[in-house]
mmCIF file of C-alpha atoms and ligand atoms in Angstrom:
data_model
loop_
_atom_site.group_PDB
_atom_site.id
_atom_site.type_symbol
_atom_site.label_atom_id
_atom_site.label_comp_id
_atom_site.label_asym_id
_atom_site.label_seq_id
_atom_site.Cartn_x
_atom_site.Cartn_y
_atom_site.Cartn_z
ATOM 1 C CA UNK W 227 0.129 27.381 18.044
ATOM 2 C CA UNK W 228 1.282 23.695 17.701
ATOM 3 C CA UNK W 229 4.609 22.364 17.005
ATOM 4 C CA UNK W 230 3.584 19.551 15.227
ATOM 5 C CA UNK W 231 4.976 16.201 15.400
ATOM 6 C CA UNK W 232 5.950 14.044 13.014
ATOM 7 C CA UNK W 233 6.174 10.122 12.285
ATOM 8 C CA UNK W 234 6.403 7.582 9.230
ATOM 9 C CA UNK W 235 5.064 4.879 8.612
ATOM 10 C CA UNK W 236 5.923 2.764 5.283
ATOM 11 C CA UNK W 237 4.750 -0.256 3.405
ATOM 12 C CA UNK W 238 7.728 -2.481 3.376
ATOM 13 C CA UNK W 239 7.699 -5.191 0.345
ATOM 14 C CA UNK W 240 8.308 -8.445 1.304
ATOM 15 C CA UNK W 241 7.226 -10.008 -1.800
ATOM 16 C CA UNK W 242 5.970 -9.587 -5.380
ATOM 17 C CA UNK W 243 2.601 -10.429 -5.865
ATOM 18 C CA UNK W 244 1.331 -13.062 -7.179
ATOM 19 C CA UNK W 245 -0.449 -13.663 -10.634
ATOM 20 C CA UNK W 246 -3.566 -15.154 -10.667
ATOM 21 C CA UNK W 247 -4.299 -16.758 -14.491
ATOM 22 C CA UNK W 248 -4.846 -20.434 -15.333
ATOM 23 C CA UNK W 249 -1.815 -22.825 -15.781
ATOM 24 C CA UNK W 250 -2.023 -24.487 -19.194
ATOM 25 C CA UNK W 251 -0.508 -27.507 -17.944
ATOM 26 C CA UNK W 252 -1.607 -28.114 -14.059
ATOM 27 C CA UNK W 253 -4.889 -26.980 -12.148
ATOM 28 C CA UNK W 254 -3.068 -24.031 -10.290
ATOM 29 C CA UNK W 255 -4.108 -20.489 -10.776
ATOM 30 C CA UNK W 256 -0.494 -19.181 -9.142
ATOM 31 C CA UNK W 257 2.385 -17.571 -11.070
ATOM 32 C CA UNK W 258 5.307 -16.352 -9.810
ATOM 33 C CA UNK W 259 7.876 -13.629 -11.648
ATOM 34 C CA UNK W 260 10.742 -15.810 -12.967
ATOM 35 C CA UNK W 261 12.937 -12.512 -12.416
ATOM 36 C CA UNK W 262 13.377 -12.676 -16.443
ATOM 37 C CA UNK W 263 12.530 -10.800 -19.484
ATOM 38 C CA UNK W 264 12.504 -11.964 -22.808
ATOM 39 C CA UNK W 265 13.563 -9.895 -25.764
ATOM 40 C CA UNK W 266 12.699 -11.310 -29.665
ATOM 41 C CA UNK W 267 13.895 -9.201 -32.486
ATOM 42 C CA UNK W 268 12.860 -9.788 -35.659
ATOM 43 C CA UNK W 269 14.333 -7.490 -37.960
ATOM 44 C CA UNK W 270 13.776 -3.813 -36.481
ATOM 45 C CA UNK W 271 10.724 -5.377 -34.529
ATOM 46 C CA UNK W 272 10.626 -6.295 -31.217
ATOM 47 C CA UNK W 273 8.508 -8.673 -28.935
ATOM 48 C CA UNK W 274 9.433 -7.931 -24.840
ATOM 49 C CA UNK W 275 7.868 -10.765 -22.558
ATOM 50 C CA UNK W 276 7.822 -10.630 -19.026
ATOM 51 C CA UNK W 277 8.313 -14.479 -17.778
ATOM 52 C CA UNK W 278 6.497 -16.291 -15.094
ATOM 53 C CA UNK W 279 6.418 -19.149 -13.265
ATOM 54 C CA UNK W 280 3.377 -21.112 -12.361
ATOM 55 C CA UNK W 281 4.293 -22.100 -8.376
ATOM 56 C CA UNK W 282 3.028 -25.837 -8.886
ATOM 57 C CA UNK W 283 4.618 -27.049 -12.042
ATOM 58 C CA UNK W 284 6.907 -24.911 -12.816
ATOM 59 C CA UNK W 285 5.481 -24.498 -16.230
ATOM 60 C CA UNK W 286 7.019 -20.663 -17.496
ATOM 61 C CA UNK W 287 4.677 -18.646 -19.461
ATOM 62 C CA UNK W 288 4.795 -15.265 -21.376
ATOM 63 C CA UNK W 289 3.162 -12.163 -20.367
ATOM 64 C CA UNK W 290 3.498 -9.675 -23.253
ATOM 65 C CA UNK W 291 4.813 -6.021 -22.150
ATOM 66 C CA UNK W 292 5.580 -5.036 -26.025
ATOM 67 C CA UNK W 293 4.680 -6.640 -29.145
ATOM 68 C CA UNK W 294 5.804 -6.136 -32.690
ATOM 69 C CA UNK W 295 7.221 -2.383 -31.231
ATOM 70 C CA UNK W 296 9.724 -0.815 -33.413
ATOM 71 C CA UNK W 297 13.088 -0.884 -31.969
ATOM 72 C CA UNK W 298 13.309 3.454 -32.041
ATOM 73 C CA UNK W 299 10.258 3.506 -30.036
ATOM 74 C CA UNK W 300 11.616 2.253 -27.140
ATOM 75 C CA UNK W 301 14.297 3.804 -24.853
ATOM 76 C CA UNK W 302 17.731 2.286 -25.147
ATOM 77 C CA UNK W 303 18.252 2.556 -21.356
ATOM 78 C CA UNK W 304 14.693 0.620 -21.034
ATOM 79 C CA UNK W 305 15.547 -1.504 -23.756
ATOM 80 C CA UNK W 306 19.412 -2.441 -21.932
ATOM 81 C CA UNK W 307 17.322 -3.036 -18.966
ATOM 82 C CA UNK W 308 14.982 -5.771 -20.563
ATOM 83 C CA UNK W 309 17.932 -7.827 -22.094
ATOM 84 C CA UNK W 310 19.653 -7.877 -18.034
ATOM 85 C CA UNK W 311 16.439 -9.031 -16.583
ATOM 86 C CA UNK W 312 16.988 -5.372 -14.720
ATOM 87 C CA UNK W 313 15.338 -6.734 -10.959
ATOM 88 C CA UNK W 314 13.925 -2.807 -10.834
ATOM 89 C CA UNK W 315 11.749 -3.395 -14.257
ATOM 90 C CA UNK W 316 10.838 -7.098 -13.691
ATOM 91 C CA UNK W 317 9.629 -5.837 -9.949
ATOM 92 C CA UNK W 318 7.936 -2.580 -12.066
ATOM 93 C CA UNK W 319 6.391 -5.197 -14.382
ATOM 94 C CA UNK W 320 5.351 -7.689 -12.019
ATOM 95 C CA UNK W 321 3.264 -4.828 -9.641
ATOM 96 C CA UNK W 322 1.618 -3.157 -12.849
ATOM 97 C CA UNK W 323 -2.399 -3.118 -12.737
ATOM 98 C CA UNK W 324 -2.290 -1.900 -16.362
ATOM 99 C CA UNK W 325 -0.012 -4.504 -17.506
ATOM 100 C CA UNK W 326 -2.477 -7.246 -15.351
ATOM 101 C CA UNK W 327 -5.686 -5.709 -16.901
ATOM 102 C CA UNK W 328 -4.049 -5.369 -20.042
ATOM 103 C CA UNK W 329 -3.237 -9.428 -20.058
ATOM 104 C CA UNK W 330 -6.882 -9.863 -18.364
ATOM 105 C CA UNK W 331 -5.009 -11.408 -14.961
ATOM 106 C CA UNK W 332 -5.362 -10.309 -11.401
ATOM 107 C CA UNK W 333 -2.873 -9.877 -8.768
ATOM 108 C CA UNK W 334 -2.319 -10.842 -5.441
ATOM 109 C CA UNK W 335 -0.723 -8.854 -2.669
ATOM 110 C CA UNK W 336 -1.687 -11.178 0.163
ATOM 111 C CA UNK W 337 1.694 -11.505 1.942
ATOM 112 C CA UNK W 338 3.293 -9.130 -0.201
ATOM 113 C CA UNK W 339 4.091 -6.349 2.429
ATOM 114 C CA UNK W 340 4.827 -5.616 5.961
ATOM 115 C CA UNK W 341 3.821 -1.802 8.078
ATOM 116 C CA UNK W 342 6.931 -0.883 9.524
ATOM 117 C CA UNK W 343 6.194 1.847 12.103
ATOM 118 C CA UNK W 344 7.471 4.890 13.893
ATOM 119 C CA UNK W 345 5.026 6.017 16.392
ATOM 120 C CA UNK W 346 5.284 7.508 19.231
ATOM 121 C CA UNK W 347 4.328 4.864 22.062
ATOM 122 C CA UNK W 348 1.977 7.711 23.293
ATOM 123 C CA UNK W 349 0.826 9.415 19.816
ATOM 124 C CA UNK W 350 -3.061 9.118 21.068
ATOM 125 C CA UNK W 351 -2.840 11.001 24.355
ATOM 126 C CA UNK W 352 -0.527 13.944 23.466
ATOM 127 C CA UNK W 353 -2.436 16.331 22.458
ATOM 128 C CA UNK W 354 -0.306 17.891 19.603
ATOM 129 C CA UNK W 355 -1.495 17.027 15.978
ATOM 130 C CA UNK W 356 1.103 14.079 14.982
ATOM 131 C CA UNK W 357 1.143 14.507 11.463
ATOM 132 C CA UNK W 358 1.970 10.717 9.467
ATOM 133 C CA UNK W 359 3.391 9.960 6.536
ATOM 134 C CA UNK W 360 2.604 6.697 4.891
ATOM 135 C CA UNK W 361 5.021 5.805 2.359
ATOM 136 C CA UNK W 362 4.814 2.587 -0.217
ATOM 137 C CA UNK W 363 7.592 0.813 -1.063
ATOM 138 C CA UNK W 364 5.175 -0.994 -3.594
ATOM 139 C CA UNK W 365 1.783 -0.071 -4.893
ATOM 140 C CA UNK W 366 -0.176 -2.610 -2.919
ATOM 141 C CA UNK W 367 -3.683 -1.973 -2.517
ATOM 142 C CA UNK W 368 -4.604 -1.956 1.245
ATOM 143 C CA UNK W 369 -7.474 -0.758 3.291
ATOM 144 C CA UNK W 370 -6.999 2.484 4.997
ATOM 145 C CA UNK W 371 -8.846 1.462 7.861
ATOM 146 C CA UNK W 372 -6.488 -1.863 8.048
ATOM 147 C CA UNK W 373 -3.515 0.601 7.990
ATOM 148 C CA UNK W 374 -4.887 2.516 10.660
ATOM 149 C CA UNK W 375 -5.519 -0.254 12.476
ATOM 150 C CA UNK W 376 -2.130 -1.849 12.413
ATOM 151 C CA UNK W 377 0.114 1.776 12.979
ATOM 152 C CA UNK W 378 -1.901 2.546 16.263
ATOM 153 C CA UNK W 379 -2.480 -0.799 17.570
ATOM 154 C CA UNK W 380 -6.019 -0.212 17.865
ATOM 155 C CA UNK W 381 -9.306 -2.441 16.830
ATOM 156 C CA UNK W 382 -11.388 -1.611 13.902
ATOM 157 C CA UNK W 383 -14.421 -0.494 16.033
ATOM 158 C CA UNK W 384 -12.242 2.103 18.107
ATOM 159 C CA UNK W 385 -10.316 3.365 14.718
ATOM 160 C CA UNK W 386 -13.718 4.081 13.485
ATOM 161 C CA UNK W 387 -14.404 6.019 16.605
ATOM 162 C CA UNK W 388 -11.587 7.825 15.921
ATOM 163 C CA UNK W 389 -12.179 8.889 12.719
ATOM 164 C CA UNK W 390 -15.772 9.474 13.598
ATOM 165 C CA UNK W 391 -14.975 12.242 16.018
ATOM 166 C CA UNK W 392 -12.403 13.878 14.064
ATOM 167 C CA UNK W 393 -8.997 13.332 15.563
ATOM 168 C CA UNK W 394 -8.280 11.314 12.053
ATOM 169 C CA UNK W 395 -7.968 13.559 9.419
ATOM 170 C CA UNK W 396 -7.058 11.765 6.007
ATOM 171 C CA UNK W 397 -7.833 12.552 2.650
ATOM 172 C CA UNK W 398 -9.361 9.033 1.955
ATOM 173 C CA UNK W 399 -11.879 7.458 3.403
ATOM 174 C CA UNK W 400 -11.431 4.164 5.930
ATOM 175 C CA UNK W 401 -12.547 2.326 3.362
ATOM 176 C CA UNK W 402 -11.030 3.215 0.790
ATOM 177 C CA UNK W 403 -7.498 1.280 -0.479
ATOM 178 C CA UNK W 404 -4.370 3.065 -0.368
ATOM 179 C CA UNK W 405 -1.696 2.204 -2.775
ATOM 180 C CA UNK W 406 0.514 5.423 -3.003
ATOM 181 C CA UNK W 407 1.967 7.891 -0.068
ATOM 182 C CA UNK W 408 -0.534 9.841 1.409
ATOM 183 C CA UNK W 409 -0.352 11.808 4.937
ATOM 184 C CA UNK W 410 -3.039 12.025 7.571
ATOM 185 C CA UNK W 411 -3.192 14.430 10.819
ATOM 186 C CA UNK W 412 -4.173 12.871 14.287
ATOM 187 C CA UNK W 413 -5.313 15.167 16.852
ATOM 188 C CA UNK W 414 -4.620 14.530 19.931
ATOM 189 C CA UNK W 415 -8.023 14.244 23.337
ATOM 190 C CA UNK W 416 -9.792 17.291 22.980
ATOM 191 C CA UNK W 417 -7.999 19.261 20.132
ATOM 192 C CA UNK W 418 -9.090 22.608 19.509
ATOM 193 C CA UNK W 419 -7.984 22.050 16.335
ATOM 194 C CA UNK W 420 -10.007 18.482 15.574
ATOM 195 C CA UNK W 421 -12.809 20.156 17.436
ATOM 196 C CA UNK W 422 -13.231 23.506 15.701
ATOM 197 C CA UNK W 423 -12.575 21.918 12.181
ATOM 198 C CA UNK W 424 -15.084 18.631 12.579
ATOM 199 C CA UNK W 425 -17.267 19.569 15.321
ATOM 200 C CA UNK W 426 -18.940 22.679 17.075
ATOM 201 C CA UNK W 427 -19.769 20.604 20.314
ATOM 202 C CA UNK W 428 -16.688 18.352 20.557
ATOM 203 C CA UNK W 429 -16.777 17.869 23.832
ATOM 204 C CA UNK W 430 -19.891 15.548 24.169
ATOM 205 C CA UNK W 431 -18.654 13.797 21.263
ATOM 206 C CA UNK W 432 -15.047 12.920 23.091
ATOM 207 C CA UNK W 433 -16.706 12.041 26.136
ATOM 208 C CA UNK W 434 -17.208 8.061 25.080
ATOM 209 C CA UNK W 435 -13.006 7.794 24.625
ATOM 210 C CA UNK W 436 -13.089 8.456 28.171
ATOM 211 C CA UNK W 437 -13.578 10.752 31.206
ATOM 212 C CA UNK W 438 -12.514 14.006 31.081
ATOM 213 C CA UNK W 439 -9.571 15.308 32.961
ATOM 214 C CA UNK W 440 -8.672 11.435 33.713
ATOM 215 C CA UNK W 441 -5.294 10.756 32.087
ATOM 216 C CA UNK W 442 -5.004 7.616 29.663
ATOM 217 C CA UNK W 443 -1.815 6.161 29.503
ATOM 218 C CA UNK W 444 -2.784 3.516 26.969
ATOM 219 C CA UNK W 445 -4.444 3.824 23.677
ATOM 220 C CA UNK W 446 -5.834 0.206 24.005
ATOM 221 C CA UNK W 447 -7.299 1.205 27.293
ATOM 222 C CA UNK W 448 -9.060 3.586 26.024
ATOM 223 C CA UNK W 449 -10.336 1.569 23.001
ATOM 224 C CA UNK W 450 -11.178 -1.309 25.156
ATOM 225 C CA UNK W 451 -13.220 0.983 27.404
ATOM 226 C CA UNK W 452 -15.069 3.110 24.935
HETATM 227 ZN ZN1 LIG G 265 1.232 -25.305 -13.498
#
């Protein structure tokens, strides 16, 4: 019965991440990609290293991607891409959790991304489902409730309100982190279709996001008041 509506809302990179792992030769912890890779044969053998830079010193270390690999085993586009310091693979590198917990470092994303939105200004009031897609542009872990908080301007109390009544429908929960695309369903005040599928007495349960029958122009408004 509804024409649903539609918006996007995507994880723009604005940075690599960092790596966290002791510098050998100064007390910082911080490394940043170099934007190289370093390819060793030795005979039919090869060693690939993706290089780093610690962000105090300077200092460049190795972070091993293959060792001792024969040179058949690996993919002579991949390989090509190694020995031009390809910007797609050292990014692919630098963002890998295996390749992190494989070298027993950590990364991280703090001020690694941006939410760039498309929302309708009045996506909480209409009261057709608005169906979002949230895209990654890198696999940062973040909070769902943080994204949630930050593509409909609301606080973290009335998101949870939200999702408590059941005009958030995702298929994670607020706290869990997000790192890949993933689509959730907001129904809009008093939704049969929110209603029917989370609640048999909606009604009482909307009543705290504000009178009924009184028109809300602003989703913060109604937060603020609830
Ligand atoms: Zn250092």
């Amino acid at each position: 019965m509804h024409t649903d509506r539609k918006a996007l809302w995507a994880v723009r990179q604005s940075a690599l991440p960092a790596v966290v792992r002791p510098c050998p030769d100064c007390s910082s912890t911080r490394h940043r990609p170099s934007g190289r890779i370093r390819a060793n044969a030795n005979g039919k053998l090869l060693d690939i290293w993706l290089l780093l830079s610690c962000t105090a010193c300077d200092r460049t270390s190795k972070v091993p991607v293959h060792e001792r690999v024969h040179v058949s085993s690996l993919d002579p586009a991949r390989l090509v891409a190694y020995e031009n310091n390809d910007p797609a693979v050292v990014r692919e590198l630098a963002t890998s959790a295996s390749l992190a917990t494989r070298n027993g470092y950590r990364l991280d994303w703090t001020g690694t991304w941006d939410l760039e939105t498309r929302t309708p200004l009045h996506a909480l009031d209409d009261p057709t489902p608005l169906k979002v897609l949230v895209t990654f542009e890198l696999p940062t872990p973040i909070r769902v409730e943080r994204l949630l908080m930050l593509g409909l301007g609301l606080s973290r109390n009335a998101v949870r309100r939200l999702a408590g009544s059941g005009r958030i429908q995702l298929p994670l929960s607020l706290d869990a982190k997000a790192h890949r695309d993933f689509e959730l369903t907001l129904h809009g005040p008093g939704s049969v279709d929110a209603d029917t599928a989370k609640h048999p007495k909606p009604l009482s349960r909307l009543t705290h996001l504000g009178p009924h029958g009184t028109p809300r122009h602003l989703p913060r408004q109604a937060a603020a008041g609830a």
